Short mmCIF file of C-alpha atoms and ligand atoms in Angstrom, two decimals:
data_model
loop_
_atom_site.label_atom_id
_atom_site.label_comp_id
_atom_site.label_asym_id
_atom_site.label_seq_id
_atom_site.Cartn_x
_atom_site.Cartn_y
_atom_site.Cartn_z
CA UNK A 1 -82.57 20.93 45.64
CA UNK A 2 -82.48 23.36 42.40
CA UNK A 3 -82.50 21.44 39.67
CA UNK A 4 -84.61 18.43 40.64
CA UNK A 5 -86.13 18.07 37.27
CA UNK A 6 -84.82 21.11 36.30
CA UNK A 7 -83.02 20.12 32.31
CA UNK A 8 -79.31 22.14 32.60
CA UNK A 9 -78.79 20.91 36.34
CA UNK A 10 -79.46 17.44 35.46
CA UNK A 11 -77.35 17.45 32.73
CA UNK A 12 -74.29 18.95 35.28
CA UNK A 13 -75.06 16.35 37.75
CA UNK A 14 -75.20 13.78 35.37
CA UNK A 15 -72.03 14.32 33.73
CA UNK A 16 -70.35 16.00 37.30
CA UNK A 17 -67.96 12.67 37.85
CA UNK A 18 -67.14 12.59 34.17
CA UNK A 19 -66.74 16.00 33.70
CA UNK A 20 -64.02 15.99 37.09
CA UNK A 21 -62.19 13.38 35.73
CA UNK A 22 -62.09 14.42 32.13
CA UNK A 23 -61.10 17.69 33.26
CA UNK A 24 -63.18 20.07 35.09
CA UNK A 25 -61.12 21.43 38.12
CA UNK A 26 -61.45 21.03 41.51
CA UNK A 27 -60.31 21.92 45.42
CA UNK A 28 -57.65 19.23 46.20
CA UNK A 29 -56.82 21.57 49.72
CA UNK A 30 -56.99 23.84 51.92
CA UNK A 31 -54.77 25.61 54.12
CA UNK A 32 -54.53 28.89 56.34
CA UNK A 33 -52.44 31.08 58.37
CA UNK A 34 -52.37 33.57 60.57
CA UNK A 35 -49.92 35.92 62.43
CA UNK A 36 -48.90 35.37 65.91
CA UNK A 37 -50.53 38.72 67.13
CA UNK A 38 -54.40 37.72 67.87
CA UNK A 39 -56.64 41.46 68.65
CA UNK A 40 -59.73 41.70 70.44
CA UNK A 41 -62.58 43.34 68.68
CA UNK A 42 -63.81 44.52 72.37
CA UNK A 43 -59.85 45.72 73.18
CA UNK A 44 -59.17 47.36 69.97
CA UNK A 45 -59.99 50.92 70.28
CA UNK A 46 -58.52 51.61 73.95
CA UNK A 47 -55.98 49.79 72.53
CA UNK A 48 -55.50 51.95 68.89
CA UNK A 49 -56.50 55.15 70.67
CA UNK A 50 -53.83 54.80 73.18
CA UNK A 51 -50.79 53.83 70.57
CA UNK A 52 -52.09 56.58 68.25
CA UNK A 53 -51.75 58.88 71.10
CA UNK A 54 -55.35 60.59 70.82
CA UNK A 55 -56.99 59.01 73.53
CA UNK A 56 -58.64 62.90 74.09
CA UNK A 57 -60.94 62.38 71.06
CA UNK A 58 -64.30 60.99 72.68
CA UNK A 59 -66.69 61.31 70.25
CA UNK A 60 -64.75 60.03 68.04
CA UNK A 61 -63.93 57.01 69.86
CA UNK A 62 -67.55 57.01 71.13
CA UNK A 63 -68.27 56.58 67.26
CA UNK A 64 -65.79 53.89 66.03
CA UNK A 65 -66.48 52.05 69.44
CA UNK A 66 -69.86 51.36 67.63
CA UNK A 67 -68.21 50.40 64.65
CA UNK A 68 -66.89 48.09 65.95
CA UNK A 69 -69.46 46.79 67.90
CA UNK A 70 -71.48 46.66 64.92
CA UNK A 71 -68.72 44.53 62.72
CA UNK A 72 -69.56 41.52 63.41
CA UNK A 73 -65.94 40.76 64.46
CA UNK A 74 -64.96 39.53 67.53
CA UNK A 75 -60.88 39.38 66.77
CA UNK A 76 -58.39 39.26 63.92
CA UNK A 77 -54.86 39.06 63.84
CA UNK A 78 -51.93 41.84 62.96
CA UNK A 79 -48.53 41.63 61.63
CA UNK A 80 -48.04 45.46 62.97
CA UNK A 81 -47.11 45.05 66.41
CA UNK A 82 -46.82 48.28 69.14
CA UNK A 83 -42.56 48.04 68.88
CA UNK A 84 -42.79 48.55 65.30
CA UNK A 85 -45.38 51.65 65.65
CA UNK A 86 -43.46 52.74 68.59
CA UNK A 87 -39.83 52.96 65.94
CA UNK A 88 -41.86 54.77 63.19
CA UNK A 89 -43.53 58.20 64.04
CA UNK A 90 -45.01 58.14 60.19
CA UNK A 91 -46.78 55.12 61.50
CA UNK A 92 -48.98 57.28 63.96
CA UNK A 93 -48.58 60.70 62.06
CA UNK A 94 -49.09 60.18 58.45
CA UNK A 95 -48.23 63.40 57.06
CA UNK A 96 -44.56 61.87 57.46
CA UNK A 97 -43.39 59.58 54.64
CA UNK A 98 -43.29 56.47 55.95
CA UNK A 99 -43.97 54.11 52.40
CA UNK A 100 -40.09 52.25 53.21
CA UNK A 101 -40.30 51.54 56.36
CA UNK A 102 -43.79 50.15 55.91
CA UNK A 103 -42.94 48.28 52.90
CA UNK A 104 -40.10 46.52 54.51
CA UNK A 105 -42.70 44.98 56.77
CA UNK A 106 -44.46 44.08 54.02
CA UNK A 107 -42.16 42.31 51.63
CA UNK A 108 -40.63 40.21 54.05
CA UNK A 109 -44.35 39.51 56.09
CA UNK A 110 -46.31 38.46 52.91
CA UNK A 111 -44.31 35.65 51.47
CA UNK A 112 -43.61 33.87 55.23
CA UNK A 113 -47.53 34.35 55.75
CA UNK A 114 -48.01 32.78 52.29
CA UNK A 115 -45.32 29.88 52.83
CA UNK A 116 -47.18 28.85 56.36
CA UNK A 117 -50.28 28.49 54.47
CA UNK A 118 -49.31 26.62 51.55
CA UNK A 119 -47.18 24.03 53.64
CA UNK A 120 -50.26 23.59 55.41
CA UNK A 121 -52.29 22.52 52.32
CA UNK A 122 -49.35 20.79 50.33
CA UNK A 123 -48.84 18.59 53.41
CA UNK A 124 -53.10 17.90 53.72
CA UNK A 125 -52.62 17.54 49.66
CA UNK A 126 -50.21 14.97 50.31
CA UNK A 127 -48.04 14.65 47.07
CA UNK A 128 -44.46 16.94 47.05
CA UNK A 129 -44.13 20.56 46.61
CA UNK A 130 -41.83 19.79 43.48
CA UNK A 131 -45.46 18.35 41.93
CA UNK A 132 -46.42 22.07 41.87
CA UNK A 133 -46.70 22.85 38.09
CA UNK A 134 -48.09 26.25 38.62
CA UNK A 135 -47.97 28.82 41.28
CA UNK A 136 -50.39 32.01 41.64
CA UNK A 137 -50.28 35.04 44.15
CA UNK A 138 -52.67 37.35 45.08
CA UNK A 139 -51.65 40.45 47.14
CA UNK A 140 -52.80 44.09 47.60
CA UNK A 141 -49.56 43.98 49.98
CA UNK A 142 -46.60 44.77 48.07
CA UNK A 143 -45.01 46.54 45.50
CA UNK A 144 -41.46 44.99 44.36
CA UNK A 145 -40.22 42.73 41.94
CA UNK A 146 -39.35 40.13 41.75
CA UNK A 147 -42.62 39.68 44.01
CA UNK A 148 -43.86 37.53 47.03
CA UNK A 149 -44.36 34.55 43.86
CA UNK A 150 -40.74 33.69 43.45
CA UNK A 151 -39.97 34.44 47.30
CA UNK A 152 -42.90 31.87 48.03
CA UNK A 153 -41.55 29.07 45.66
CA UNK A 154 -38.58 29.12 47.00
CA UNK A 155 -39.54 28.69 50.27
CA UNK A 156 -41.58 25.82 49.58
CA UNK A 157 -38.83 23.97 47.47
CA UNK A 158 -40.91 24.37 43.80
CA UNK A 159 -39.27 23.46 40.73
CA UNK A 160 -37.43 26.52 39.19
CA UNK A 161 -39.91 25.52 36.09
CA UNK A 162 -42.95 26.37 38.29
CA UNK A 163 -45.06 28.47 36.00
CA UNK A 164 -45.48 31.68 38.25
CA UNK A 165 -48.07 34.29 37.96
CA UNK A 166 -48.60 37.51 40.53
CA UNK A 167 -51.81 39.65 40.91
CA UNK A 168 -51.51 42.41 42.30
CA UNK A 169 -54.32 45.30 44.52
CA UNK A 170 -57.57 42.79 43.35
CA UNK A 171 -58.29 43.52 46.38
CA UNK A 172 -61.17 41.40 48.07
CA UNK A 173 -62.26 39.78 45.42
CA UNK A 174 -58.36 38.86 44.49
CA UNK A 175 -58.70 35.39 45.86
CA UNK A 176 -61.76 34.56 43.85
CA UNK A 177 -60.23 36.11 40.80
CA UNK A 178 -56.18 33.83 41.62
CA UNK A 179 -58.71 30.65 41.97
CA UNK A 180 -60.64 31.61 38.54
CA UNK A 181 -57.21 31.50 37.04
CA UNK A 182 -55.85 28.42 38.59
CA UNK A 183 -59.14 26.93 37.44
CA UNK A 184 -58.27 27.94 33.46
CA UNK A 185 -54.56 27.09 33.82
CA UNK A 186 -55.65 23.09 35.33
CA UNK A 187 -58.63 23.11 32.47
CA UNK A 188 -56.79 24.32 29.41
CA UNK A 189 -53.24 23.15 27.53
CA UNK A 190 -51.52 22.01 30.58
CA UNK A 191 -52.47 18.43 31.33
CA UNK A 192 -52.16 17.02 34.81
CA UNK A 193 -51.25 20.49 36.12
CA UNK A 194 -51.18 21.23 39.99
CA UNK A 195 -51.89 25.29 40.80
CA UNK A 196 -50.68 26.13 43.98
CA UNK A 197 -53.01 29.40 45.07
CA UNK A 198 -51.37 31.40 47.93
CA UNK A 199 -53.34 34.64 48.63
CA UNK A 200 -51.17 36.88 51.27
CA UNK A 201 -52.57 39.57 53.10
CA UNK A 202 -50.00 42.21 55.19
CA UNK A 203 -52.67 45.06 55.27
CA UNK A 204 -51.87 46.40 59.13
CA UNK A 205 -48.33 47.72 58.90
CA UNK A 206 -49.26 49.25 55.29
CA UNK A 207 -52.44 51.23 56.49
CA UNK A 208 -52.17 51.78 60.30
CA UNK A 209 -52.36 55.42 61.39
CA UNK A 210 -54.10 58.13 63.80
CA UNK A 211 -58.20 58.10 63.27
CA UNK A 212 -58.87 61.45 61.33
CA UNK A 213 -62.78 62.43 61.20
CA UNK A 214 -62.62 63.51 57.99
CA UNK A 215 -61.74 60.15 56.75
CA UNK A 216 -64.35 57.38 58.29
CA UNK A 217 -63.88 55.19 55.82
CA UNK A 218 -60.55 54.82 56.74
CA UNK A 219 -61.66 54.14 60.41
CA UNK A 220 -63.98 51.82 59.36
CA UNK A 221 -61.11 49.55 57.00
CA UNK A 222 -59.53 49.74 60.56
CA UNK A 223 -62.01 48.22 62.47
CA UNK A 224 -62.32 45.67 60.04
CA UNK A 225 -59.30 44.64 58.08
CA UNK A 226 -56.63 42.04 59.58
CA UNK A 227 -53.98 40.15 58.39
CA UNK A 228 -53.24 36.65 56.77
CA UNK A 229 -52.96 34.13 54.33
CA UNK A 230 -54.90 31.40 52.53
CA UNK A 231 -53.91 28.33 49.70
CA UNK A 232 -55.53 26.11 47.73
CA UNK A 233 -54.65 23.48 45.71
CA UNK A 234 -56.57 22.84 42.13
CA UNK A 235 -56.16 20.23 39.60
CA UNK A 236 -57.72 18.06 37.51
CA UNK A 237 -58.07 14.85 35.28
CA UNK A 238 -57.77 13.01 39.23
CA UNK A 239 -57.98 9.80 37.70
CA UNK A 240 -54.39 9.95 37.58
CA UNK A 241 -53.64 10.29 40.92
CA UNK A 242 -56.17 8.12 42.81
CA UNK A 243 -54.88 9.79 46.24
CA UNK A 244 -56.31 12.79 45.87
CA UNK A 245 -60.04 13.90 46.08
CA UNK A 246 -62.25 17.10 45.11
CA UNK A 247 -63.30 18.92 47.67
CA UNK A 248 -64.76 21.59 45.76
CA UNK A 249 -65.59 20.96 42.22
CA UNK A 250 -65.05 24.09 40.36
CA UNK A 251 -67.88 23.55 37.63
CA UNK A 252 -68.13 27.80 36.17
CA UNK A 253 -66.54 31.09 36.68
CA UNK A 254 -67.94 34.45 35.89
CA UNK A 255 -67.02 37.95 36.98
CA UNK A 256 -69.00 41.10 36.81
CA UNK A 257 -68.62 44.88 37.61
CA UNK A 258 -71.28 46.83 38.59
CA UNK A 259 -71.47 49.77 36.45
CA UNK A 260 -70.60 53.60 37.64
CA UNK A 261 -69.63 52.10 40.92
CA UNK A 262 -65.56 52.58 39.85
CA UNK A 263 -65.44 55.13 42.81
CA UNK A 264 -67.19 53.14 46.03
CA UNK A 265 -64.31 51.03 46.83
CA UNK A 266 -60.66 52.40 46.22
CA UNK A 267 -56.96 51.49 47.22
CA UNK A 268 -53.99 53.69 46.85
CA UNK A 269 -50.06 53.19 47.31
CA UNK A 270 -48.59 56.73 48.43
CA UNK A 271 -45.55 58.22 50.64
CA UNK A 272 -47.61 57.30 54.11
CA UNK A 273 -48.51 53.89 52.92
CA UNK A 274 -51.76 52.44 51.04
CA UNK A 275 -55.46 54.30 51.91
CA UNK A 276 -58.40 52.80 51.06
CA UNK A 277 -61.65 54.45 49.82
CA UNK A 278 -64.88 52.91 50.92
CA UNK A 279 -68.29 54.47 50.73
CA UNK A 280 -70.99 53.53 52.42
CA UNK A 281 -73.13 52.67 49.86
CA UNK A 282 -71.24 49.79 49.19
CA UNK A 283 -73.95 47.35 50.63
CA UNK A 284 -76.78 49.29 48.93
CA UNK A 285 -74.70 48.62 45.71
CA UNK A 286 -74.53 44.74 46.95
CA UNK A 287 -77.98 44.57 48.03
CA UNK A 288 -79.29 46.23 44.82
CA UNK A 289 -77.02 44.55 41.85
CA UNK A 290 -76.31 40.80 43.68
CA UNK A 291 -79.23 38.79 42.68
CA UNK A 292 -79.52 39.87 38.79
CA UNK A 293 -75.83 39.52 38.71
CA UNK A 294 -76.47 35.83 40.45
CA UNK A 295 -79.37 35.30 38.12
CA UNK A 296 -77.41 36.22 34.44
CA UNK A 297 -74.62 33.14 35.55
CA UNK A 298 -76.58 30.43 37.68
CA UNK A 299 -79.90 30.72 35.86
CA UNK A 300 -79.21 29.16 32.86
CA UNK A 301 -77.66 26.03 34.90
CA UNK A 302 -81.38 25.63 36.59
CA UNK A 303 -79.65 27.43 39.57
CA UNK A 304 -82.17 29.77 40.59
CA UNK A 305 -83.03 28.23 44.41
CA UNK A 306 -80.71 30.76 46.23
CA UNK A 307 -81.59 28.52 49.34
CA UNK A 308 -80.75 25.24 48.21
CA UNK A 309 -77.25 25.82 47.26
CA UNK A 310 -74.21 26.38 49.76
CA UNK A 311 -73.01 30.07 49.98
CA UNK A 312 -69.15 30.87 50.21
CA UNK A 313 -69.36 34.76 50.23
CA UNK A 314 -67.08 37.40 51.25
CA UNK A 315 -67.22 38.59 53.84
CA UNK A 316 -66.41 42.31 53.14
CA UNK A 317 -68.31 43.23 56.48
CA UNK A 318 -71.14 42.91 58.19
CA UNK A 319 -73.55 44.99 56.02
CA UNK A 320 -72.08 43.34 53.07
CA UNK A 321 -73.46 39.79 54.46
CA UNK A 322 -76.56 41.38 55.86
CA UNK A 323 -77.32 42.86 51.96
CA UNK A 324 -75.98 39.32 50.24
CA UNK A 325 -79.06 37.62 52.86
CA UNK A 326 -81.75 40.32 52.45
CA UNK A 327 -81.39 40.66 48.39
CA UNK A 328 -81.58 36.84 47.64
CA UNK A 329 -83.90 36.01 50.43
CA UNK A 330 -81.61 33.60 52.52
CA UNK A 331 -82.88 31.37 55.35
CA UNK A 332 -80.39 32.28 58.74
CA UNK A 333 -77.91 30.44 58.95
CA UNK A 334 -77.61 30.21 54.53
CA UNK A 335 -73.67 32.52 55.53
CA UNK A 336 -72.89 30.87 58.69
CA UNK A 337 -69.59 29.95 57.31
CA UNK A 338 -68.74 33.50 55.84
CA UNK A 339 -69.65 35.36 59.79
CA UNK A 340 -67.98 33.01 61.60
CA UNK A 341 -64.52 33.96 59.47
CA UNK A 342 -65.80 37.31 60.05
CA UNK A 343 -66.14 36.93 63.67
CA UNK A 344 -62.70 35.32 63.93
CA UNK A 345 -60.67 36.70 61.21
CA UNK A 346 -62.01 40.12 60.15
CA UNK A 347 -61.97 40.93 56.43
CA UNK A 348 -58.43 39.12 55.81
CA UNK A 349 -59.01 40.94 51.99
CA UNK A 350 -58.02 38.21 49.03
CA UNK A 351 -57.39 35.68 51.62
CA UNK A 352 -60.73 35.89 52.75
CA UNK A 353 -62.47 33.55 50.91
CA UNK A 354 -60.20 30.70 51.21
CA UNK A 355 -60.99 30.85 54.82
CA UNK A 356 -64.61 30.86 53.88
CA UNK A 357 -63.91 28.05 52.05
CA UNK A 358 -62.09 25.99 54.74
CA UNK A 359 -64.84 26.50 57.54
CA UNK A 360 -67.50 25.56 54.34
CA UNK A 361 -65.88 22.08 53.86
CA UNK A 362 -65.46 21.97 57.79
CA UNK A 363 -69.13 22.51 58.04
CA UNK A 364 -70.04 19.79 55.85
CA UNK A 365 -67.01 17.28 57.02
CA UNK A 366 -69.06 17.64 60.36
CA UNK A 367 -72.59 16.43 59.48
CA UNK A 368 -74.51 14.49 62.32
CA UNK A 369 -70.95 14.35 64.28
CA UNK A 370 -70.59 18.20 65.70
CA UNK A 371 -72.02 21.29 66.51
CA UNK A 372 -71.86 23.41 63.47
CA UNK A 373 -71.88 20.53 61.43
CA UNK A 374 -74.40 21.31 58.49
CA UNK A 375 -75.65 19.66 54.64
CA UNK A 376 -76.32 22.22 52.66
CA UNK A 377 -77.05 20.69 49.51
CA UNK A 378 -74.45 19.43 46.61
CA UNK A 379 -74.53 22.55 44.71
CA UNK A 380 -72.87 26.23 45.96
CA UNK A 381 -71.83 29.38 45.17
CA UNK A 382 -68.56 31.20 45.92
CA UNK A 383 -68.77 35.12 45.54
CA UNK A 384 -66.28 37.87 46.21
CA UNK A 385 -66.73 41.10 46.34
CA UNK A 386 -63.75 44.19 45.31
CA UNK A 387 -62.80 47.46 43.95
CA UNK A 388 -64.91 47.94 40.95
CA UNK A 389 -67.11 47.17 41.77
CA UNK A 390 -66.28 43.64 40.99
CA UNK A 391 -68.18 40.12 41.58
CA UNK A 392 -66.86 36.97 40.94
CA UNK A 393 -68.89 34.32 41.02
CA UNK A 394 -68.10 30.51 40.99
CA UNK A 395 -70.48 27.65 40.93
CA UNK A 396 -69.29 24.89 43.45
CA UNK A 397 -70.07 21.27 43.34
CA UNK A 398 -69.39 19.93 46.63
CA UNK A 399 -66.45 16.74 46.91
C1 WCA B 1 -69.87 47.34 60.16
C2 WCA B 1 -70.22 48.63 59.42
C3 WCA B 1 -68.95 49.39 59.11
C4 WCA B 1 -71.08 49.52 60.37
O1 WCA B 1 -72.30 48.85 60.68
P1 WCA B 1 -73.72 49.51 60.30
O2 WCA B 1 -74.79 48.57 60.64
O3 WCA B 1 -73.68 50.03 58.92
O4 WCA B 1 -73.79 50.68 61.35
P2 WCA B 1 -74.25 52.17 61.13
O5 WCA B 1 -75.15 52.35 59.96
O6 WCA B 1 -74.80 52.62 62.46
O7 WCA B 1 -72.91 52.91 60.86
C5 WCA B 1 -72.06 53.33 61.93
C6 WCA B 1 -71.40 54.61 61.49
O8 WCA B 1 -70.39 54.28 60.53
C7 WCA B 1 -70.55 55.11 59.40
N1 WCA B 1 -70.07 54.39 58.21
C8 WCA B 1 -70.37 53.11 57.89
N2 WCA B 1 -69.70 52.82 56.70
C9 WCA B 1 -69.02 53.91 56.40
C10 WCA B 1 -68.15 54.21 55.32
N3 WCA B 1 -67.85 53.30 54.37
N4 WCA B 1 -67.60 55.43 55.27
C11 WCA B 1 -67.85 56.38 56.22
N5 WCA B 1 -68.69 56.10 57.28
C12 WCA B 1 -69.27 54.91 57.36
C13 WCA B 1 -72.04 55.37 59.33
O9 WCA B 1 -72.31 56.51 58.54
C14 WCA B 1 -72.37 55.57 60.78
O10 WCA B 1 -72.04 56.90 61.17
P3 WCA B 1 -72.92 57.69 62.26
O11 WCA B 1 -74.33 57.68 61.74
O12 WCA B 1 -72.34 59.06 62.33
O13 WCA B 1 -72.79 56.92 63.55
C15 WCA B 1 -71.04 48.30 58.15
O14 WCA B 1 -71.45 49.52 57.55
C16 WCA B 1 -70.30 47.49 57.13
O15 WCA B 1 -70.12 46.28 57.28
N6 WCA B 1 -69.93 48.13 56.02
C17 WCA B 1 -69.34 47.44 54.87
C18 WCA B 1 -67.89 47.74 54.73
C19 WCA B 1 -67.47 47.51 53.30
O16 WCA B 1 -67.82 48.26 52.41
N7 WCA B 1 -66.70 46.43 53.05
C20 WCA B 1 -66.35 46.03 51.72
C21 WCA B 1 -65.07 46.55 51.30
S1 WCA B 1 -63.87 45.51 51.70
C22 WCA B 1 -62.54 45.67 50.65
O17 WCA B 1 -62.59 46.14 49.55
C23 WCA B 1 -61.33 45.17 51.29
C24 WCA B 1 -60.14 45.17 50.70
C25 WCA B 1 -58.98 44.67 51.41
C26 WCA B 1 -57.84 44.50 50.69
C27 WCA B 1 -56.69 44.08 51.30
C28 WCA B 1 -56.65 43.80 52.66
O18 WCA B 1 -55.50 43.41 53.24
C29 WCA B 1 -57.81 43.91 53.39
C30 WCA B 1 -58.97 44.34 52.77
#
C-alpha cells in the first residue's frame, strides 16, 4: 500500500483513529433514490426519436445510436415521462418558451427525490431526523426561493434551527463540492454537528427536446444524463455517540480548476429550459491535467501509488473514466464502482458521486462473501469532475 514506510502516510495512519474521534469527519451513511421511470440505454433512441416526432432523421439517429452504444450506460431513470411531453409542445419544439412549465416539474420533483434519499440514510444512520444540525443541497435543478433546502427539511421533520445552506448549477462536481462543505461545517466551531447532504438531480424535464445537428453536445448530455438523488450523513467527534461508525473517513479536501478550460463544460437557464455546453475535449482536458492535479494534493501525504488506493470518480461518461484510467495508469477494474453507476444510473450530475460512493462501500462490505466483492486498500480518492473546469478531490480513509 502507498505509504508503507512512506513518513506523511504513517503519520495519517497513525493518528487516523485519533484524528476521527478528535474531530476529523467522516461518512456515517448512505442513501439513494431514484424515479419510478427506469429507460433502456438499447430503447432510448426509437424511443426519443419517436416522442420528438423526427423519426425521418437517419443519420442522425444512425449517429446518436452510437452514442449511445458507446456510453457505457445500459439504463437510467427519468422524472419526464411521455404524458408530460405529450401536454407541452415547448417540450419537443424548443423555440417555444417552455421555462414554467418545466420548472414546475422541477420544484416540486427535486425536493421529493431528495426526501426519499435522505430517509433512506437517516433511517441506516439510525439516530432522529431532529439530530440533524445542518442541512446542505446541491442542485443544478431549480431556480426559486425559498429552495428545495427548506422544502427538504420539512419533509423530513428537521428542527426549524437546522442550519441550511443551498448550492446551486455546481454541476457534476456539486456533490463533491456539498460534501467538502459538510466536512468544514462537522470540523470547525460546531461541535457534535450532524450535516445532512442531499444532492437532487431533476435534469430530464428541464433539458428534454428534439435532437438538432447543430448541437451534438446537447445529444450527447441526452444520451447520458438521468435523474436522481443521493445523501450522506457526516459528523464527527463519534466518541459521543458509540452507535454510529465511519464509513468513509474524510481525512483532506482540495479543489482545482483547470485553467482556460471556463468554456468546455457550460449550463444555462433560458425561456426553453437549461442547455448544456460540452465539448469534446473534455476527456483530453481530464486525461491531460488529472494526474498533476492528483499529484499537487496526495503527494505530499506519501499518496503517490494511484493503484493502491480506492477510486470514487465521477463518472461524467465513458471517456471521462477511460482518460481518469489511461492518465494515472490504473489496473482494470481500479473504477469498477464508478461504471457500474454508469451502467445503471447514467451521469445522475451532483448526485453522482454519492452513488459512487454507496456501490464503493458495497464493494468492500462484500469481501470474500460475493461477486463484486473487492479490498482495495485502506486509503482512496474521491474526485468529481464540473463546469470549470473544476476537480475536487478528497482523500478517503476507508471505515
Ligand atoms: C460516450 C461519448 C459521448 C462517446 O464515446 P466516444 O468513445 O468518444 O465515441 P466517438 O469518439 O466515436 O464519438 C461519437 C461521436 O460523438 C461525437 N461527440 C462526442 N462528444 C461530443 C461532444 N461533447 N460534442 C459534440 N460531439 C461529440 C464525436 O465527435 C463522434 O462524432 P462522429 O465522429 O461524427 O461520429 C464519450 O465521448 C464521452 O463519454 N464523453 C464525455 C462526456 C462529458 O464530457 N461528460 C462530462 C460532462 S458531465 C457534466 O458536466 C454534467 C452535468 C450535469 C449536471 C446536472 C445534471 O442533472 C446532469 C449532469
Amino acid at each position: 500500500m502507498a505509504g508503507n514506510g512512506c513518513p506523511a502516510v504513517s503519520v495519517l495512519q497513525e493518528s487516523g483513529q485519533a484524528q476521527h474521534t478528535d474531530g476529523t469527519a467522516a461518512v456515517l451513511a448512505i442513501g439513494t433514490a431514484n424515479p419510478a421511470n427506469c429507460m433502456r440505454q438499447d430503447e432510448f433512441v426509437d424511443w426519443f426519436f419517436r416522442v420528438t416526432k423526427i423519426d425521418h432523421l437517419a443519420t442522425l439517429k444512425a449517429k446518436m445510436k452510437r452514442i449511445c452504444e458507446k456510453s457505457g450506460v445500459e439504463k437510467r431513470y427519468f422524472c419526464l415521462t411521455e404524458e408530460m411531453i405529450g401536454s407541452h409542445p415547448g417540450f419537443i419544439n424548443r423555440t417555444l418558451p417552455s421555462l414554467s412549465a418545466r420548472m414546475t416539474i422541477v420544484t416540486a420533483a427535486v425536493p421529493d427525490l431528495a426526501a426519499a434519499a435522505a430517509r433512506k440514510a437517516i433511517d441506516e444512520w439510525g439516530r432522529p431526523a431532529t439530530d440533524i444540525t445542518h442541512l446542505v443541497v446541491s442542485t443544478s435543478s431549480g431556480n426559486h426561493a425559498p429552495g428545495a433546502d427548506l422544502h427538504v427539511a420539512q419533509a423530513l421533520g428537521l428542527r426549524p434551527t437546522v442550519h441550511r445552506t443551498l448550492l446551486y448549477l455546481h454541476g457534476c462536481f456539486g456533490g463533491c463540492s456539498a460534501i467538502r462543505v459538510a466536512k468544514d461545517l462537522a470540523e470547525n466551531n460546531n461541535p457534535g454537528a450532524r450535516v445532512l447532504v442531499v444532492c437532487s438531480e431533476v435534469y430530464t424535464p428541464l433539458a428534454f427536446g428534439a435532437p438538432d445537428e447543430e448541437k451534438m453536445d446537447a445529444i450527447v448530455a441526452t444520451s447520458l444524463f438521468g435523474d436522481g438523488a443521493g445523501a450522506v450523513i457526516v459528523g464527527a467527534g463519534l466518541t459521543q455517540h458509540p452507535t454510529e461508525r465511519p464509513i468513509f473517513r474524510m481525512v483532506s479536501a482540495s479543489q482545482t480548476t483547470i485553467p482556460e478550460t471556463e468554456r468546455a463544460l457550460t449550463m444555462q437557464l433560458g425561456e426553453s429550459g437549461i442547455h448544456y455546453g460540452m465539448s469534446a475535449e473534455v476527456p483530453k482536458h481530464v486525461r491531460g491535467s488529472i494526474e498533476g492535479c492528483l499529484a499537487e494534493t496526495l503527494r505530499p501525504l506519501g499518496l503517490g501509488e494511484w493503484n493502491s488506493l480506492f477510486w470514487v470518480v465521477h463518472p461524467g461518461g465513458r471517456a471521462v473514466l477511460d482518460s481518469c484510467e489511461a492518465a494515472l495508469q490504473l489496473e482494470p477494474g481500479k473504477l469498477a464502482a464508478s461504471q457500474r453507476v454508469l451502467s445503471e444510473h447514467g451521469n445522475v450530475g451532483a448526485a453522482t458521486i454519492i452513488f459512487v460512493l454507496d456501490e464503493m462501500r458495497r464493494r468492500r462490505k462484500n469481501v470474500g462473501e460475493e461477486e463484486g466483492g473487492v479490498d482495495d486498500g485502506e486509503w482512496g480518492v474521491m474526485l468529481g469532475i464540473g463546469p470549470g473546469i473544476t476537480i475536487e478531490k478528497m482523500v478517503l480513509r476507508a471505515g
